[in-house]
CSV table of C-alpha atoms in Angstrom, one decimal:
chain,number,residue,atom,x,y,z
A,1,MET,CA,74.7,116.7,127.0
A,2,ASN,CA,73.3,116.0,123.7
A,3,HIS,CA,75.6,113.6,121.9
A,4,ARG,CA,74.9,114.9,118.5
A,5,PHE,CA,74.9,118.6,119.2
A,6,ILE,CA,78.2,118.2,121.1
A,7,GLY,CA,81.0,116.6,119.1
A,8,LYS,CA,82.3,113.6,120.9
A,9,SER,CA,86.0,113.5,121.9
A,10,THR,CA,88.2,111.3,119.6
A,11,ASP,CA,91.6,109.9,120.1
A,12,ALA,CA,94.1,112.7,119.0
A,13,SER,CA,96.9,110.2,118.8
A,14,ALA,CA,95.4,108.7,115.7
A,15,MET,CA,96.6,111.7,113.7
A,16,ARG,CA,100.2,111.6,115.0
A,17,GLY,CA,103.3,109.6,114.1
A,18,ASP,CA,102.8,109.0,110.4
A,19,GLY,CA,106.6,109.8,109.8
A,20,PHE,CA,106.5,108.3,106.2
A,21,ALA,CA,103.6,110.8,105.2
A,22,THR,CA,105.4,113.7,106.7
A,23,ASP,CA,108.8,112.8,105.0
A,24,LEU,CA,106.8,112.4,101.8
A,25,LEU,CA,105.2,115.8,102.2
A,26,GLY,CA,108.7,117.4,102.8
A,27,ALA,CA,109.9,115.9,99.6
A,28,MET,CA,107.0,117.0,97.5
A,29,PRO,CA,107.9,120.5,96.6
A,30,ARG,CA,111.3,119.3,95.2
A,31,LEU,CA,109.7,116.1,93.6
A,32,ARG,CA,107.2,118.5,92.0
A,33,ARG,CA,109.9,120.8,90.7
A,34,TYR,CA,111.8,117.8,89.3
A,35,ALA,CA,108.7,116.6,87.7
A,36,MET,CA,107.9,120.0,86.1
A,37,ALA,CA,111.4,120.4,84.9
A,38,LEU,CA,111.6,116.9,83.4
A,39,VAL,CA,108.2,117.0,81.8
A,40,GLY,CA,107.9,120.6,80.8
A,41,ASP,CA,104.2,120.5,81.4
A,42,ARG,CA,102.7,121.7,84.7
A,43,SER,CA,99.4,119.7,84.4
A,44,LEU,CA,101.2,116.4,83.4
A,45,ALA,CA,103.8,116.9,86.1
A,46,ASP,CA,101.1,117.3,88.8
A,47,ASP,CA,99.4,114.1,87.5
A,48,LEU,CA,102.7,112.3,87.7
A,49,VAL,CA,103.4,113.5,91.2
A,50,GLN,CA,100.0,112.5,92.5
A,51,ASP,CA,100.3,109.1,91.0
A,52,CYS,CA,103.8,108.8,92.4
A,53,VAL,CA,102.7,109.8,95.9
A,54,GLU,CA,99.9,107.2,95.7
A,55,ARG,CA,102.2,104.5,94.6
A,56,ALA,CA,104.9,105.3,97.1
A,57,LEU,CA,102.3,105.2,99.9
A,58,LYS,CA,101.0,101.9,98.6
A,59,ASN,CA,104.6,100.4,98.4
A,60,ARG,CA,106.0,102.2,101.4
A,61,THR,CA,107.4,99.0,102.8
A,62,ALA,CA,109.6,98.6,99.8
A,63,LEU,CA,111.7,101.6,100.8
A,64,LYS,CA,114.2,100.1,103.4
A,65,ASP,CA,116.3,103.1,104.0
A,66,THR,CA,114.3,106.2,104.3
A,67,ARG,CA,117.5,108.4,103.6
A,68,ARG,CA,116.8,107.2,100.0
A,69,LEU,CA,113.3,108.5,99.9
A,70,PHE,CA,113.9,111.2,97.4
A,71,GLY,CA,115.7,109.0,95.0
A,72,TRP,CA,113.1,106.2,95.3
A,73,LEU,CA,110.3,108.9,94.5
A,74,ARG,CA,112.4,110.2,91.5
A,75,THR,CA,112.7,106.6,90.3
A,76,ILE,CA,108.9,105.9,90.7
A,77,LEU,CA,108.2,109.2,89.0
A,78,HIS,CA,110.4,108.7,86.1
A,79,ASN,CA,108.9,105.1,85.5
A,80,LEU,CA,105.4,106.8,85.5
A,81,TYR,CA,106.7,109.5,83.1
A,82,MET,CA,107.9,106.7,80.7
A,83,ASP,CA,104.4,105.0,80.9
A,84,ALA,CA,102.9,108.3,80.3
A,85,LEU,CA,105.0,109.1,77.3
A,86,ARG,CA,104.2,105.8,75.6
A,87,GLU,CA,100.6,106.5,76.2
A,88,ARG,CA,100.8,110.0,74.9
A,89,ARG,CA,102.7,109.0,71.8
A,90,SER,CA,100.1,106.5,71.0
A,91,ARG,CA,97.4,109.1,71.5
A,92,GLY,CA,99.4,111.9,69.8
A,93,THR,CA,99.1,114.2,72.9
A,94,THR,CA,101.6,117.1,73.2
A,95,VAL,CA,102.9,118.9,76.2
A,96,ASP,CA,102.0,122.6,76.9
A,97,LEU,CA,105.5,123.7,76.9
A,98,ASP,CA,104.7,127.4,76.3
A,99,GLU,CA,102.8,127.6,79.5
A,100,MET,CA,105.7,126.2,81.5
A,101,ALA,CA,108.2,128.5,79.8
A,102,ASN,CA,105.9,131.6,80.5
A,103,SER,CA,105.4,130.7,84.1
A,104,LEU,CA,109.2,130.2,84.6
A,105,ASN,CA,109.6,133.4,83.2
A,106,LEU,CA,107.9,135.2,86.0
A,107,SER,CA,110.7,134.6,88.2
A,108,VAL,CA,113.4,136.0,85.8
A,109,ALA,CA,114.4,139.5,84.8
A,110,PRO,CA,112.6,140.7,81.7
A,111,ASN,CA,115.9,140.8,79.6
A,112,ASP,CA,116.3,137.2,80.2
A,113,ARG,CA,112.9,135.9,79.3
A,114,THR,CA,113.7,135.1,75.6
A,115,ALA,CA,116.7,133.1,76.8
A,116,THR,CA,114.5,131.3,79.4
A,117,ILE,CA,112.0,130.3,76.7
A,118,ASP,CA,114.8,129.2,74.5
A,119,PHE,CA,116.4,127.1,77.3
A,120,VAL,CA,113.1,125.4,78.2
A,121,ARG,CA,112.5,124.6,74.6
A,122,ALA,CA,116.0,123.2,74.2
A,123,MET,CA,115.5,121.1,77.2
A,124,ASP,CA,112.3,119.7,75.9
A,125,GLU,CA,114.0,118.7,72.6
A,126,LEU,CA,116.5,116.5,74.5
A,127,SER,CA,116.1,112.9,75.1
A,128,VAL,CA,114.6,112.0,78.4
A,129,ASP,CA,117.7,110.5,79.5
A,130,HIS,CA,119.7,113.5,78.8
A,131,ARG,CA,117.2,115.8,80.6
A,132,GLN,CA,117.1,113.5,83.5
A,133,ILE,CA,120.9,113.6,83.9
A,134,LEU,CA,121.1,117.4,83.5
A,135,LEU,CA,118.4,117.9,86.1
A,136,LEU,CA,120.1,115.5,88.5
A,137,VAL,CA,123.4,117.1,88.3
A,138,GLY,CA,122.4,120.8,87.6
A,139,MET,CA,119.1,121.1,89.6
A,140,GLU,CA,119.3,118.4,92.2
A,141,GLY,CA,123.0,118.9,92.9
A,142,LEU,CA,123.5,115.1,93.0
A,143,SER,CA,127.1,113.6,93.0
A,144,TYR,CA,127.9,111.4,90.1
A,145,ARG,CA,128.3,108.5,92.6
A,146,ASP,CA,124.8,109.1,93.8
A,147,ILE,CA,123.5,109.4,90.3
A,148,ALA,CA,125.1,106.1,89.3
A,149,ALA,CA,123.5,104.5,92.4
A,150,GLU,CA,120.0,106.0,91.7
A,151,LEU,CA,120.0,105.1,87.9
A,152,ASP,CA,121.8,101.9,88.6
A,153,ILE,CA,124.4,102.5,85.9
A,154,PRO,CA,128.2,102.7,86.1
A,155,MET,CA,129.9,105.9,86.9
A,156,GLY,CA,131.5,106.1,83.5
A,157,THR,CA,128.1,106.0,81.8
A,158,VAL,CA,127.0,108.9,84.1
A,159,MET,CA,130.0,110.9,83.0
A,160,SER,CA,129.6,110.1,79.3
A,161,ARG,CA,126.0,110.5,79.3
A,162,LEU,CA,126.3,113.8,81.0
A,163,ALA,CA,128.9,115.1,78.5
A,164,ARG,CA,126.6,114.2,75.6
A,165,ALA,CA,123.7,115.8,77.2
A,166,ARG,CA,125.4,119.1,77.8
A,167,ASP,CA,126.8,118.9,74.2
A,168,GLN,CA,123.4,118.4,72.8
A,169,LEU,CA,121.8,121.2,74.8
A,170,ARG,CA,124.6,123.6,73.7
A,171,ILE,CA,124.1,122.6,70.0
A,172,LYS,CA,120.4,123.4,70.4
A,173,LEU,CA,120.9,126.6,72.3
A,174,GLU,CA,123.5,127.8,69.7
A,175,SER,CA,121.2,126.9,66.8
A,176,THR,CA,118.6,129.0,68.5
A,177,GLU,CA,120.9,131.8,69.1
A,178,VAL,CA,122.0,131.7,65.4
A,179,GLU,CA,118.5,131.8,64.3
A,180,ILE,CA,117.6,134.8,66.5
A,181,THR,CA,120.6,136.6,65.1
A,182,ARG,CA,119.5,135.8,61.5
A,183,ASN,CA,116.1,137.3,62.4
A,184,GLY,CA,117.8,140.3,63.8
A,185,SER,CA,116.4,140.4,67.2
A,186,VAL,CA,119.2,139.4,69.7
A,187,GLY,CA,122.8,139.0,69.5
A,188,THR,CA,124.6,135.7,69.6
A,189,MET,CA,126.1,134.1,72.7
A,190,ALA,CA,129.5,134.9,71.3
A,191,GLU,CA,128.4,138.6,71.0
A,192,LYS,CA,127.0,138.5,74.5
A,193,GLU,CA,130.4,137.1,75.8
B,1,MET,CA,139.6,112.2,74.0
B,2,ASN,CA,140.0,115.5,72.5
B,3,GLN,CA,143.0,116.9,70.8
B,4,ILE,CA,144.4,118.4,73.9
B,5,GLY,CA,144.5,115.3,76.0
B,6,ILE,CA,141.6,115.3,78.2
B,7,THR,CA,138.2,113.5,77.6
B,8,GLU,CA,134.8,115.4,77.2
B,9,ALA,CA,133.7,113.5,80.4
B,10,GLU,CA,136.7,115.0,82.3
B,11,LEU,CA,135.9,118.3,81.3
B,12,HIS,CA,132.4,118.1,82.7
B,13,ALA,CA,133.5,116.4,85.8
B,14,TYR,CA,135.8,119.4,86.3
B,15,ILE,CA,132.8,121.7,85.9
B,16,ASP,CA,131.0,119.8,88.5
B,17,GLY,CA,133.8,119.6,90.9
B,18,GLU,CA,133.9,115.8,90.4
B,19,LEU,CA,137.4,115.7,89.1
B,20,GLU,CA,140.2,115.2,91.7
B,21,GLY,CA,144.1,115.0,92.0
B,22,GLN,CA,146.3,115.1,89.0
B,23,ARG,CA,143.5,115.2,86.3
B,24,SER,CA,141.9,118.1,87.9
B,25,GLU,CA,145.3,119.9,87.6
B,26,VAL,CA,145.7,118.9,84.0
B,27,VAL,CA,142.3,120.3,83.0
B,28,ALA,CA,143.0,123.6,85.0
B,29,GLY,CA,146.4,124.0,83.2
B,30,LEU,CA,144.7,123.4,79.8
B,31,LEU,CA,141.9,125.9,80.6
B,32,ASN,CA,144.7,128.5,81.3
B,33,ALA,CA,146.5,127.8,78.1
B,34,ASP,CA,143.5,127.2,75.6
B,35,PRO,CA,141.1,130.1,75.0
B,36,THR,CA,138.8,127.8,72.9
B,37,LEU,CA,138.6,125.1,75.6
B,38,ARG,CA,138.1,128.1,78.1
B,39,LYS,CA,135.2,129.3,76.0
B,40,ARG,CA,133.6,126.0,75.8
B,41,TYR,CA,134.1,125.6,79.6
B,42,ALA,CA,132.3,128.9,80.3
B,43,ALA,CA,129.4,128.1,78.0
B,44,TYR,CA,128.8,124.6,79.6
B,45,SER,CA,129.1,126.2,83.1
B,46,ALA,CA,126.8,129.0,82.1
B,47,ASP,CA,124.1,126.4,80.9
B,48,ARG,CA,124.5,124.5,84.1
B,49,ASP,CA,124.0,127.8,86.3
B,50,ARG,CA,121.0,128.9,83.9
B,51,LEU,CA,119.3,125.5,84.4
B,52,ARG,CA,119.6,125.8,88.2
B,53,ALA,CA,118.5,129.4,88.1
B,54,ILE,CA,115.5,128.7,85.9
B,55,TYR,CA,114.1,125.7,87.5
B,56,ALA,CA,115.1,126.2,91.1
B,57,PRO,CA,112.2,128.6,92.0
B,58,LEU,CA,109.5,126.0,91.0
B,59,ALA,CA,110.1,124.3,94.4
B,60,ASP,CA,108.7,127.5,96.2
B,61,GLU,CA,105.3,127.1,94.6
B,62,PRO,CA,102.6,126.2,97.0
B,63,LEU,CA,101.5,122.5,96.6
B,64,PRO,CA,98.0,122.1,94.8
B,65,ALA,CA,95.5,120.5,97.2
B,66,ARG,CA,95.0,117.6,94.8
B,67,LEU,CA,98.6,116.5,95.4
B,68,LEU,CA,98.1,116.6,99.3
B,69,ARG,CA,94.9,114.5,99.0
B,70,PRO,CA,96.5,111.1,98.5
B,71,LEU,CA,98.7,111.7,101.6
B,72,ILE,CA,95.6,112.6,103.7
B,73,VAL,CA,93.7,109.6,102.5
B,74,ALA,CA,96.4,107.0,102.8
B,75,SER,CA,97.7,108.1,106.2
B,76,ALA,CA,94.3,107.9,107.7
B,77,PRO,CA,94.4,105.4,110.7
B,78,ARG,CA,90.6,105.8,111.3
B,79,ARG,CA,88.0,107.4,109.4
B,80,ALA,CA,86.3,109.0,112.5
B,81,VAL,CA,89.4,111.0,113.2
B,82,TRP,CA,91.8,111.7,110.3
B,83,PRO,CA,90.4,113.9,107.6
B,84,TRP,CA,90.7,117.1,109.7
B,85,ALA,CA,93.6,115.9,111.5
B,86,ALA,CA,95.7,114.4,108.7
B,87,ALA,CA,94.7,117.4,106.5
B,88,CYS,CA,96.0,119.7,109.1
B,89,ALA,CA,99.0,117.7,109.8
B,90,THR,CA,99.8,117.4,106.2
B,91,LEU,CA,99.3,121.1,105.7
B,92,ALA,CA,101.1,122.1,108.8
B,93,ALA,CA,104.2,120.6,107.3
B,94,ALA,CA,103.5,122.2,104.0
B,95,ALA,CA,103.1,125.4,106.0
B,96,THR,CA,106.3,124.9,107.6
B,97,ILE,CA,108.0,124.4,104.2
B,98,LEU,CA,106.3,127.6,103.0
B,99,LEU,CA,107.4,129.5,106.0
B,100,MET,CA,110.9,128.3,105.5
B,101,LEU,CA,110.6,129.6,102.0
B,102,GLN,CA,109.0,132.8,103.2
B,103,LEU,CA,105.9,132.4,101.0
B,104,GLY,CA,103.2,131.9,103.6
B,105,PRO,CA,102.3,135.5,104.8
B,106,ALA,CA,102.2,137.0,101.5
B,107,ALA,CA,100.0,134.2,100.2
B,108,THR,CA,97.4,134.5,102.9
B,109,ALA,CA,97.4,138.4,103.3
B,110,LYS,CA,94.5,138.9,101.0
B,111,ASP,CA,92.5,136.1,102.5
B,112,ALA,CA,89.0,137.7,102.9
B,113,LEU,CA,87.7,134.7,105.0
B,114,LEU,CA,90.5,135.1,107.4
B,115,ALA,CA,90.2,138.8,107.6
B,116,GLU,CA,86.6,138.3,108.4
B,117,ALA,CA,87.4,135.7,111.0
B,118,MET,CA,89.9,137.9,112.6
B,119,ALA,CA,87.6,140.9,112.5
B,120,VAL,CA,84.9,138.8,114.4
B,121,ARG,CA,87.6,137.5,117.0
B,122,ASN,CA,88.8,141.0,117.6
B,123,GLY,CA,85.3,142.3,118.2
B,124,THR,CA,85.2,144.6,115.2
B,125,GLU,CA,82.1,143.1,114.0
B,126,ALA,CA,79.0,143.3,116.3
B,127,PRO,CA,77.2,140.1,116.6
B,128,GLU,CA,73.5,139.9,115.9
B,129,ARG,CA,73.0,137.5,118.8
B,130,GLN,CA,75.3,136.1,121.5
B,131,LEU,CA,74.7,133.2,123.7
B,132,SER,CA,76.5,132.1,126.9
B,133,ALA,CA,77.8,128.3,127.1
B,134,ALA,CA,74.7,127.5,129.0
B,135,ASP,CA,72.3,129.3,126.7
B,136,THR,CA,74.1,127.4,123.9
B,137,MET,CA,73.4,124.2,125.3
B,138,ALA,CA,69.9,125.1,126.2
B,139,ALA,CA,69.3,126.2,122.6
B,140,GLY,CA,69.4,122.5,121.6
B,141,ALA,CA,70.7,120.3,119.0
B,142,ASP,CA,69.0,122.0,116.0
B,143,PHE,CA,70.4,125.6,116.7
B,144,MET,CA,73.7,125.4,114.9
B,145,GLU,CA,72.1,123.5,112.1
B,146,LYS,CA,69.5,126.0,111.5
B,147,THR,CA,71.7,128.9,111.9
B,148,LEU,CA,74.2,127.6,109.3
B,149,SER,CA,72.0,125.3,107.2
B,150,SER,CA,74.6,122.7,107.9
B,151,PRO,CA,74.4,119.7,110.4
B,152,VAL,CA,77.2,120.8,112.5
B,153,GLY,CA,77.7,120.8,116.4
B,154,VAL,CA,79.7,122.5,118.9
B,155,PRO,CA,83.1,120.6,119.3
B,156,ASP,CA,83.9,119.4,122.9
B,157,LEU,CA,87.5,120.5,123.4
B,158,GLY,CA,87.7,119.6,127.1
B,159,GLN,CA,90.4,117.0,126.4
B,160,GLU,CA,92.6,119.9,125.4
B,161,GLY,CA,91.6,122.2,128.4
B,162,TYR,CA,89.3,124.5,126.4
B,163,GLN,CA,85.8,125.1,127.5
B,164,LEU,CA,83.1,126.9,125.5
B,165,ALA,CA,82.6,130.5,126.6
B,166,ASP,CA,80.1,131.8,124.3
B,167,LEU,CA,78.7,131.7,120.8
B,168,ALA,CA,77.9,134.6,118.6
B,169,VAL,CA,75.8,134.7,115.5
B,170,TYR,CA,76.7,137.3,112.7
B,171,ASN,CA,74.5,138.2,109.9
B,172,ASP,CA,75.8,139.3,106.7
B,173,HIS,CA,73.2,140.2,104.1
B,174,GLU,CA,75.4,138.9,101.2
B,175,SER,CA,76.8,135.7,102.6
B,176,GLY,CA,74.0,134.8,105.2
B,177,ARG,CA,74.7,133.8,108.8
B,178,ALA,CA,78.0,132.9,110.4
B,179,VAL,CA,78.9,131.6,113.9
B,180,GLN,CA,81.8,132.1,116.1
B,181,LEU,CA,82.4,129.9,119.0
B,182,SER,CA,84.6,131.1,121.7
B,183,TYR,CA,86.6,128.8,124.0
B,184,ARG,CA,89.0,129.6,126.9
B,185,ASP,CA,91.3,127.4,128.6
B,186,GLY,CA,92.4,127.6,132.4
B,187,LYS,CA,95.2,130.0,131.6
B,188,GLY,CA,92.8,132.3,129.8
B,189,HIS,CA,94.0,131.5,126.2
B,190,ARG,CA,91.3,132.2,123.7
B,191,LEU,CA,90.4,129.8,120.9
B,192,THR,CA,87.8,130.9,118.3
B,193,VAL,CA,86.2,128.7,115.7
B,194,TYR,CA,84.6,130.8,112.9
B,195,LEU,CA,82.0,128.9,110.9
B,196,HIS,CA,80.8,130.4,107.6
B,197,ARG,CA,78.6,129.2,104.8
B,198,PRO,CA,80.8,127.7,102.0
B,199,THR,CA,82.7,130.4,99.9
B,200,GLY,CA,83.2,127.9,97.0
B,201,ALA,CA,86.9,127.2,97.9
B,202,ASP,CA,88.3,123.7,98.7
B,203,ARG,CA,91.4,123.9,100.9
B,204,TYR,CA,93.0,122.7,104.1
B,205,GLU,CA,95.7,125.0,105.5
B,206,ILE,CA,97.4,125.7,108.7
B,207,LEU,CA,99.2,129.0,108.4
B,208,PRO,CA,102.6,129.8,109.9
B,209,GLU,CA,102.2,131.5,113.1
B,210,ARG,CA,101.6,135.3,112.9
B,211,GLY,CA,101.6,137.7,115.8
B,212,GLY,CA,101.4,134.8,118.2
B,213,LYS,CA,98.4,133.2,116.6
B,214,ARG,CA,98.0,129.9,114.8
B,215,VAL,CA,95.2,129.7,112.2
B,216,CYS,CA,93.8,126.6,110.6
B,217,ILE,CA,91.5,126.9,107.7
B,218,VAL,CA,89.3,124.1,106.3
B,219,GLU,CA,86.8,124.7,103.6
B,220,ASN,CA,84.7,122.5,101.4
B,221,GLN,CA,81.4,122.6,99.6
B,222,GLU,CA,79.5,122.3,103.0
B,223,LEU,CA,81.1,124.8,105.3
B,224,SER,CA,84.1,127.2,105.8
B,225,ARG,CA,85.9,126.9,109.0
B,226,VAL,CA,88.7,129.1,110.5
B,227,MET,CA,90.3,128.3,113.9
B,228,ILE,CA,92.4,130.8,115.6
B,229,GLY,CA,94.3,130.4,118.8
B,230,GLU,CA,97.4,131.2,120.7
B,231,MET,CA,98.9,127.8,120.6
B,232,SER,CA,101.5,125.5,119.1
B,233,GLU,CA,101.0,123.8,115.9
B,234,GLN,CA,100.8,120.4,117.7
B,235,GLN,CA,97.9,121.7,119.8
B,236,MET,CA,96.0,123.2,116.9
B,237,LEU,CA,96.3,119.7,115.2
B,238,ARG,CA,94.9,118.1,118.3
B,239,ILE,CA,92.1,120.5,118.5
B,240,ALA,CA,91.4,120.1,114.7
B,241,SER,CA,91.2,116.3,115.3
B,242,LEU,CA,88.8,116.8,118.4
B,243,SER,CA,86.6,118.9,116.2
B,244,TYR,CA,86.4,116.7,113.2
B,245,ASP,CA,83.1,115.0,114.2
B,246,ALA,CA,81.2,118.0,115.4
B,247,LEU,CA,82.2,120.1,112.3
B,248,ARG,CA,81.7,117.3,110.0
B,249,PHE,CA,84.7,117.8,108.0
């Protein structure tokens, strides 16, 4: 049998058993969601996730408890984001927030679309720390204790940071709602309620 | 501490179900008694719910191929085996995730390449030429290369119990020649490998099982490959691994 013509058999076991890669893959849809929500820019989020995965694979032995995989990935991603922010600030690059807001709008009812855009913009105006804690609680559903462990801060700091973040978000949303009312397009939150 | 005796942090902890015992009862009592506090509570809760509603669907999006490549590259134990295999293993898990999210079938329904491969497999398309396994061997090493303009061979899948049954050549005036390799195992199960000139796509996918069939698609700038068989995901992965060398993934 011609060896070139007929592909030789190879050891199929070589492809099996990489549990870390499989776990990593399982975490990626959520990690990417977290990145997109934190960053507000799909392209930058994908860059960060890609770098995060590469770094996680390179430093896989540093993760002692695989149950902490997702938190570990988020921490890596967050550090990468802070690096990227510093670099972007120095270069004056801005994020494509409208693209993100518009794509998020595809999954909401038409009458909620303005509110979605306003919400995404308000989130983007918050500090990274505030966005992070709002996402960890509101989107990731982490307990305060888990957040304290992941961010390596006291529980009391988690609680006070969260309170300030929600307050800041509400202020920004209310100012947007007032602005919209002033322009005569949509009612205020008070009117809606 | 606000004027009614609870801290802002306690109000938010109550919203998140993190406040326990007596303090939780205090907050509940104050919410009943104070419309202003109740309004703030409602607004914060609504913001929390809206955040989840807006961002949650992002996890349902298919992963871009470029995010999977680091996994494929880094998890490769040996260059000779892994690219098909790891890509398929990786995407098998991705497909599982998509299946769980019920996104897979819709995403692939309009896939022209898959439709073409299925039509060929089902005999809807008549081959220009058909060779038995023996004739295929006799045709020699250059036959596949000449037909597809790509230096590929016929995978030996004997290790998985599949023997080549026949080879069929299809001629599409627009896309050029395509080849289907048909294999059978001892129980009569059929595996087809459809090889098509590159469509321009760059993807690796194992689709969720549909109608008892498992599909693995690997496309790059050299060739498009569609493997279809009635088998488990694991077996498809092993077959993809065995095919890697011959199909020059």
